[in-house]
PDB file of C-alpha atoms in Angstrom:
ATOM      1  CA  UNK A   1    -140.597-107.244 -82.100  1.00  0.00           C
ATOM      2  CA  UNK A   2    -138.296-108.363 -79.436  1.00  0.00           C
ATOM      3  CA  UNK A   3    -137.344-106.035 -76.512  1.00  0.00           C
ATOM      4  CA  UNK A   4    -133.513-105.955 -75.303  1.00  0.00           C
ATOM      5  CA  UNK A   5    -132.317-103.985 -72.311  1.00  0.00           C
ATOM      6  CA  UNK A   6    -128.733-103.558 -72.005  1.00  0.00           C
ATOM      7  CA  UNK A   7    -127.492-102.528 -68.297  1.00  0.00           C
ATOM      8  CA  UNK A   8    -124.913-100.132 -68.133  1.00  0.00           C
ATOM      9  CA  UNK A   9    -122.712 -97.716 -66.277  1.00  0.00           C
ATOM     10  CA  UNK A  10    -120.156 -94.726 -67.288  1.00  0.00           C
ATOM     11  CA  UNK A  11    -118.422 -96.040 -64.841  1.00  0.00           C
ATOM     12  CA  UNK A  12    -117.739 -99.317 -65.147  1.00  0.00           C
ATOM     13  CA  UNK A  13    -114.760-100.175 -67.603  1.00  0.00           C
ATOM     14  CA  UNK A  14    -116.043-103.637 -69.034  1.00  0.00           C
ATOM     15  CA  UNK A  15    -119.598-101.656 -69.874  1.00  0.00           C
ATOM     16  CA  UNK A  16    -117.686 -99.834 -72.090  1.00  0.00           C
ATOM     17  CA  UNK A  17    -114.653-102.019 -73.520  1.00  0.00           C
ATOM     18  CA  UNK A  18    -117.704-105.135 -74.488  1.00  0.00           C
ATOM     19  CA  UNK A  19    -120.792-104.480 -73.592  1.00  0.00           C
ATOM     20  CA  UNK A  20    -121.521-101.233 -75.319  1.00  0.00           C
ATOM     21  CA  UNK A  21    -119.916-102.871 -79.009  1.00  0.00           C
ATOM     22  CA  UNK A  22    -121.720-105.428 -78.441  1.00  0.00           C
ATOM     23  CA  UNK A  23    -125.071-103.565 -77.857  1.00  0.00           C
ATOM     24  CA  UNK A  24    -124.617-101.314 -80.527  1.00  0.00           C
ATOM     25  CA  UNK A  25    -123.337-103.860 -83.077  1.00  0.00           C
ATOM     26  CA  UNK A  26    -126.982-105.842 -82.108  1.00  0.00           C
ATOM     27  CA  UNK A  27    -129.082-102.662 -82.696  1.00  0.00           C
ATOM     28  CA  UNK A  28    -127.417-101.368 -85.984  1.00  0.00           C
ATOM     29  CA  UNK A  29    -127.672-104.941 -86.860  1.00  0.00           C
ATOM     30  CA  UNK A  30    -131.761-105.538 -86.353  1.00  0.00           C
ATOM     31  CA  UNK A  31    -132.535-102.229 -86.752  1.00  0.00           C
ATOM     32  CA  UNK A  32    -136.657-102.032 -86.131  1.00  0.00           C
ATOM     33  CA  UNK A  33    -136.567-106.054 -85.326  1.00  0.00           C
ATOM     34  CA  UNK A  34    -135.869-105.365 -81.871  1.00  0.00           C
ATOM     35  CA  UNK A  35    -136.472-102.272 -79.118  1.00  0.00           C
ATOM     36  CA  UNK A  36    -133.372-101.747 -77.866  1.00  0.00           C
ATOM     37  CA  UNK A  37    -132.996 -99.609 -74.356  1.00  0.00           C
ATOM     38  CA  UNK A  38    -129.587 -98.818 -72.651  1.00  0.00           C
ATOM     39  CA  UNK A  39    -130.224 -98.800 -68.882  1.00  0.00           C
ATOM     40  CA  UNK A  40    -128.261 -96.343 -67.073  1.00  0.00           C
ATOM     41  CA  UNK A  41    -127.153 -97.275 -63.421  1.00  0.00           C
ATOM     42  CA  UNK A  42    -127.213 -94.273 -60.587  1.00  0.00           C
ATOM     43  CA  UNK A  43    -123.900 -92.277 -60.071  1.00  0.00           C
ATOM     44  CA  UNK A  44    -123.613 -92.099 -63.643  1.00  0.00           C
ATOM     45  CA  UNK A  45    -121.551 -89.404 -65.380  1.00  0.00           C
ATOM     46  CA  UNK A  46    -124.568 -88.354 -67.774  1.00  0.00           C
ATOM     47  CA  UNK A  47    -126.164 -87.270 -64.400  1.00  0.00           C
ATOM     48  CA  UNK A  48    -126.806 -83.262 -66.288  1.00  0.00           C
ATOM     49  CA  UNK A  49    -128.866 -85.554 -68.817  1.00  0.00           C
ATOM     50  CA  UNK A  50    -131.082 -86.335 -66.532  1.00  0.00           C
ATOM     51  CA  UNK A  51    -131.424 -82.802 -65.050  1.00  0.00           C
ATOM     52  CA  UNK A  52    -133.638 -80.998 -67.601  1.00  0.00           C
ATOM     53  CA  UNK A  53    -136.339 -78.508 -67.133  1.00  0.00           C
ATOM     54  CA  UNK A  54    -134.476 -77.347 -64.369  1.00  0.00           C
ATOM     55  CA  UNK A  55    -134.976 -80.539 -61.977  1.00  0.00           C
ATOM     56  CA  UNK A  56    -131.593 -80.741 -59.966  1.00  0.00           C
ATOM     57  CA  UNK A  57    -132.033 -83.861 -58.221  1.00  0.00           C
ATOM     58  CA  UNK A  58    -128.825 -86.512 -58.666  1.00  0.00           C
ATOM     59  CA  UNK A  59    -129.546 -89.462 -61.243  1.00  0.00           C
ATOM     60  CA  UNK A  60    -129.834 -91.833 -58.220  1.00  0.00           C
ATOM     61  CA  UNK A  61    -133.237 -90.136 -57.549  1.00  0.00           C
ATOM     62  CA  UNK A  62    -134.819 -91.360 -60.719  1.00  0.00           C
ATOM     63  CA  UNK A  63    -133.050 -94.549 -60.976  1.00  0.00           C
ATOM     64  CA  UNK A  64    -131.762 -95.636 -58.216  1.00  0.00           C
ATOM     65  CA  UNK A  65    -135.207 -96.612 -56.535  1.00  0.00           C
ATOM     66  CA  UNK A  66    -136.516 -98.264 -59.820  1.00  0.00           C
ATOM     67  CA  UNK A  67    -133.035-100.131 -60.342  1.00  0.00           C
ATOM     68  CA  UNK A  68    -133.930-102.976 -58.615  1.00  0.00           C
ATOM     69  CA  UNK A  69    -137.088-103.613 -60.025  1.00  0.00           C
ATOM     70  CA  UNK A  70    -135.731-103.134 -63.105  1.00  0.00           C
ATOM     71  CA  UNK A  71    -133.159-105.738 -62.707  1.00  0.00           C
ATOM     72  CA  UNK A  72    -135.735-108.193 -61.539  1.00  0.00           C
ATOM     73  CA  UNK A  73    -138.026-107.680 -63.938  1.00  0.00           C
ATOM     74  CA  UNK A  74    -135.317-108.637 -66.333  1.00  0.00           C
ATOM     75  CA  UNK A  75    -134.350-112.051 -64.343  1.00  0.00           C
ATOM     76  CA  UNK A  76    -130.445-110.838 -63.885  1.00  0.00           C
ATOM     77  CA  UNK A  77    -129.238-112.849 -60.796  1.00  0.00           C
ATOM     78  CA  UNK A  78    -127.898-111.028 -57.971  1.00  0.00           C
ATOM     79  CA  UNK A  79    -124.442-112.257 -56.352  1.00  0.00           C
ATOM     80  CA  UNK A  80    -124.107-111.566 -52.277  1.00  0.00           C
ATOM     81  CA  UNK A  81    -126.861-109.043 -53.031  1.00  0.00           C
ATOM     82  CA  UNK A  82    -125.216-106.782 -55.806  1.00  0.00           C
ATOM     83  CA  UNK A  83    -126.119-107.216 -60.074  1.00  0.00           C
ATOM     84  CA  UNK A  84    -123.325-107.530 -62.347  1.00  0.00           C
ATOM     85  CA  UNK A  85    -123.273-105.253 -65.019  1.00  0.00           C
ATOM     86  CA  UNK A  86    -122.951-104.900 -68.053  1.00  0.00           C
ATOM     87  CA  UNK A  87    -126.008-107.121 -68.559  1.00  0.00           C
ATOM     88  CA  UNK A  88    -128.179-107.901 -71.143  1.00  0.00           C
ATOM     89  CA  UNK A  89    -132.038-109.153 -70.992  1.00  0.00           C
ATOM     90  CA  UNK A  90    -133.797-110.149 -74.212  1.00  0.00           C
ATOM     91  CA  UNK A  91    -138.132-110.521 -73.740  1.00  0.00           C
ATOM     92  CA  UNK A  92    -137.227-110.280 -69.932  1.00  0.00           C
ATOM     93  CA  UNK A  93    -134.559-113.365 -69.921  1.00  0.00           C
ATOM     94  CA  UNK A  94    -131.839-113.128 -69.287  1.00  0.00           C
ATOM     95  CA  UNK A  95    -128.722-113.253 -71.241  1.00  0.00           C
ATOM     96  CA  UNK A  96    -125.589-113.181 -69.247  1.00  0.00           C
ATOM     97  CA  UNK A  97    -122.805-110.537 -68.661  1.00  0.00           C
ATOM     98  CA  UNK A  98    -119.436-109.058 -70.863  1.00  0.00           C
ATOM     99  CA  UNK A  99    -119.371-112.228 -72.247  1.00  0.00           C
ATOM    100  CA  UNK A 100    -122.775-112.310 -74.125  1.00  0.00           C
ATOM    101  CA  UNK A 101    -122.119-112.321 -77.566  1.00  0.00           C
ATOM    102  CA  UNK A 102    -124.008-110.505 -80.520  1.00  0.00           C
ATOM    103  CA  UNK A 103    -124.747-113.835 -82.278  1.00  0.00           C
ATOM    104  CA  UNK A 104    -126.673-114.811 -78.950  1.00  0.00           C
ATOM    105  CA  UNK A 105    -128.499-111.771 -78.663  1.00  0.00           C
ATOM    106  CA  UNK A 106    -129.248-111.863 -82.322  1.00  0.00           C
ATOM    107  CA  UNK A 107    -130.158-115.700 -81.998  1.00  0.00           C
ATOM    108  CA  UNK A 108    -132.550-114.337 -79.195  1.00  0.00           C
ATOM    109  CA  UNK A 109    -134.018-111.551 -80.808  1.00  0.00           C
ATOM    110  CA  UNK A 110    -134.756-113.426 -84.198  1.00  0.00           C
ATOM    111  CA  UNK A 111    -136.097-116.769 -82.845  1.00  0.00           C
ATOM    112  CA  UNK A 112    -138.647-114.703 -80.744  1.00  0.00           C
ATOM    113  CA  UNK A 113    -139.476-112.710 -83.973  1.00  0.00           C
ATOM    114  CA  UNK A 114    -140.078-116.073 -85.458  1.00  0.00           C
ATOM    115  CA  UNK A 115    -142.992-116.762 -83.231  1.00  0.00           C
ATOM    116  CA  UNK A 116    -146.880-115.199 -84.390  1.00  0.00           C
ATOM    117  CA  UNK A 117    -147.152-112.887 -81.761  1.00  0.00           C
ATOM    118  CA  UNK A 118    -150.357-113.659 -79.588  1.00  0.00           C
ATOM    119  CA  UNK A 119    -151.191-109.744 -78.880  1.00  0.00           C
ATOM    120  CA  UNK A 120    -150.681-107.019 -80.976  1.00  0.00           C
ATOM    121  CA  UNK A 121    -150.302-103.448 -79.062  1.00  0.00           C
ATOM    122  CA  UNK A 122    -150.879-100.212 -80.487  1.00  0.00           C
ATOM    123  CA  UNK A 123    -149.876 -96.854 -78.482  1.00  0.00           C
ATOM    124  CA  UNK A 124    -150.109 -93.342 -79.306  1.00  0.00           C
ATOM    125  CA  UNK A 125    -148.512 -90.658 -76.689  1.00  0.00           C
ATOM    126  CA  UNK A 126    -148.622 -87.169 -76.275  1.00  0.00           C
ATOM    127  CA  UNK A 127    -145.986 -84.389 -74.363  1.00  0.00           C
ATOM    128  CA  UNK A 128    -148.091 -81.249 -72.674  1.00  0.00           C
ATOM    129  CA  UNK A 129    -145.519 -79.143 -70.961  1.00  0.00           C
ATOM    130  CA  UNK A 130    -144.182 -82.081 -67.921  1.00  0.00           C
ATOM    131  CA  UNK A 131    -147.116 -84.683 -68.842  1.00  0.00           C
ATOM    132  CA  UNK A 132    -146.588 -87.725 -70.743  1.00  0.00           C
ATOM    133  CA  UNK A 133    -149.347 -88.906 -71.567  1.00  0.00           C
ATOM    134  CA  UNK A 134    -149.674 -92.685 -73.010  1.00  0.00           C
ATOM    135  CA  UNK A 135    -153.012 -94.572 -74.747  1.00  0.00           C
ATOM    136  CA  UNK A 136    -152.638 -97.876 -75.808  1.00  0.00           C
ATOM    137  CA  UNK A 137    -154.865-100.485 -76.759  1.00  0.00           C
ATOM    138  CA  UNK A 138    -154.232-104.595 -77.375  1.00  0.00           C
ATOM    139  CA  UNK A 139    -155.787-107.155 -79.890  1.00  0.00           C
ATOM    140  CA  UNK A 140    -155.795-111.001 -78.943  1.00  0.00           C
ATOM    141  CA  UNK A 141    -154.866-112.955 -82.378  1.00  0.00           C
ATOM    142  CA  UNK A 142    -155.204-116.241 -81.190  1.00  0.00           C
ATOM    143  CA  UNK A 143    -156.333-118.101 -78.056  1.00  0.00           C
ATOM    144  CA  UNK A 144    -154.053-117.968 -75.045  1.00  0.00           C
ATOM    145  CA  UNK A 145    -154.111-119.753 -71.026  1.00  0.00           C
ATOM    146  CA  UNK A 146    -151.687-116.567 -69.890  1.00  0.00           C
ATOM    147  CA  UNK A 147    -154.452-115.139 -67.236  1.00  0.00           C
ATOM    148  CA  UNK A 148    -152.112-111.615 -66.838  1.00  0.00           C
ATOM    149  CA  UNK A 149    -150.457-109.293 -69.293  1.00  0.00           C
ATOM    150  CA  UNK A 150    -147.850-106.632 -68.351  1.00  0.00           C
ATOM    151  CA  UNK A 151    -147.779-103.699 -70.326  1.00  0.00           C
ATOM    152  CA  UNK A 152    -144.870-101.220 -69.896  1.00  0.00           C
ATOM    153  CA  UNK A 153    -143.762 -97.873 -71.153  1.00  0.00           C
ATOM    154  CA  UNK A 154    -140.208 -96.887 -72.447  1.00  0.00           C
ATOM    155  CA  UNK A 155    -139.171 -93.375 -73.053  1.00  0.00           C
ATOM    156  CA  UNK A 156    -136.142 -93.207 -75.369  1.00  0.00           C
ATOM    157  CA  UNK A 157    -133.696 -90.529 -75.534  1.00  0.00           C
ATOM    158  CA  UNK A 158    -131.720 -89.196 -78.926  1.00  0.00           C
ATOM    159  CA  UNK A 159    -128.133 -90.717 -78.740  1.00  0.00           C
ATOM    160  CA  UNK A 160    -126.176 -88.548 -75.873  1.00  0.00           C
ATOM    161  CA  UNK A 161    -122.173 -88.097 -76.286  1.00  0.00           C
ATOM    162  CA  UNK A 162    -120.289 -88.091 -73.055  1.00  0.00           C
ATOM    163  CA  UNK A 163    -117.452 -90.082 -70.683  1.00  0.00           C
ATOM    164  CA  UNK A 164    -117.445 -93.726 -70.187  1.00  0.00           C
ATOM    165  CA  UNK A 165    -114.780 -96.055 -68.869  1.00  0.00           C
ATOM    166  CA  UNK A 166    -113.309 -98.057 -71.862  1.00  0.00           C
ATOM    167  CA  UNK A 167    -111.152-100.768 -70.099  1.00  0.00           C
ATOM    168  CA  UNK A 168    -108.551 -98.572 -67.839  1.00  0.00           C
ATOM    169  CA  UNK A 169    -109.636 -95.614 -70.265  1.00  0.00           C
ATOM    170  CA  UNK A 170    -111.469 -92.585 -69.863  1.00  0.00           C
ATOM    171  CA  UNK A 171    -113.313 -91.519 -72.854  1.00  0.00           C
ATOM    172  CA  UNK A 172    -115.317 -88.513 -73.101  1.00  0.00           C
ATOM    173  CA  UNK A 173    -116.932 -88.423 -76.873  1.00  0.00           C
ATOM    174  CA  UNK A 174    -118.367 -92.326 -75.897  1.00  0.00           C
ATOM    175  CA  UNK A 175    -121.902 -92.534 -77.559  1.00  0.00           C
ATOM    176  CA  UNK A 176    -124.877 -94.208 -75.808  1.00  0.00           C
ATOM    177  CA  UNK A 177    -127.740 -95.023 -77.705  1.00  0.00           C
ATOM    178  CA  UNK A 178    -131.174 -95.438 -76.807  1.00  0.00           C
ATOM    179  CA  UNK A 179    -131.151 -94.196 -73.031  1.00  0.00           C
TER     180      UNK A 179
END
């Protein structure tokens, strides 16, 4: 399975207007042939999301910190020092701005699907009050020179309702998938 990250802000009108369509149409399109994450930028307007179980720190606490190593970990070039969003990454390259198109993203997603994957992962994971705890465990298929292996963990959240910026546009009953 592929992995896609699609950065993303309430804010930011063009997020909203193409690059939310766009990721949407991609994951109702592949369904389970890709993971699909929506990356949420700090000062976002789904900030009380990300307060639950009474934490009341802003969203910039959680993400703003990791936001840059998130955005290099994806390979999305800076400009004068800031990222453009939206942006989309597909297997950590990646795949351009507004004007990505689903047919790239799907062109992508299925040509790495193509490929016999060289390590199959398995992970089980387990929620005990504010511990998540993750066990995972890899199998080698065939014979490989990569010397390192990066392993990372997403947490997904339901679909949340709330504003974004469509265009010039507020909307407030927006739906973002797979925070």
């Amino acid at each position: 399975r592929s992995f896609m990250a699609y950065v993303t802000a309430t804010w930011c009108g063009p997020c909203g207007q193409y690059g939310g369509p766009t990721f949407k149409h991609v994951v109702t399109a592949l369904g389970d042939d890709v993971l699909s994450v929506n990356v949420q930028t700090s000062n976002s307007q789904l900030t009380p999301y990300f307060k639950k179980n009474g934490v009341s720190h802003p969203d910039s606490t959680f993400i703003g910190p990791a936001f840059t190593q998130i955005f290099n970990t994806l390979n999305v070039p800076t400009s004068g020092g800031s990222f453009s969003i939206p942006a989309f990454s597909v297997n950590n390259n990646y795949m351009g701005t507004s004007n990505t198109t689903v047919d790239q993203l799907k062109g992508a997603i299925t040509g790495n699907n193509a490929n016999n994957p060289e390590i199959g992962v398995a992970a089980n994971m387990g929620i005990n009050g504010n511990t998540l705890t993750v066990k995972a465990k890899a199998k080698v298929f065939k014979a490989t020179t990569a010397t390192e292996f990066v392993w990372s963990v997403v947490v997904i959240e339901t679909p949340i309702t709330g504003y974004q910026l469509v265009g010039g546009s507020a909307n407030n009953s927006y739906e973002h998938k797979n925070i």
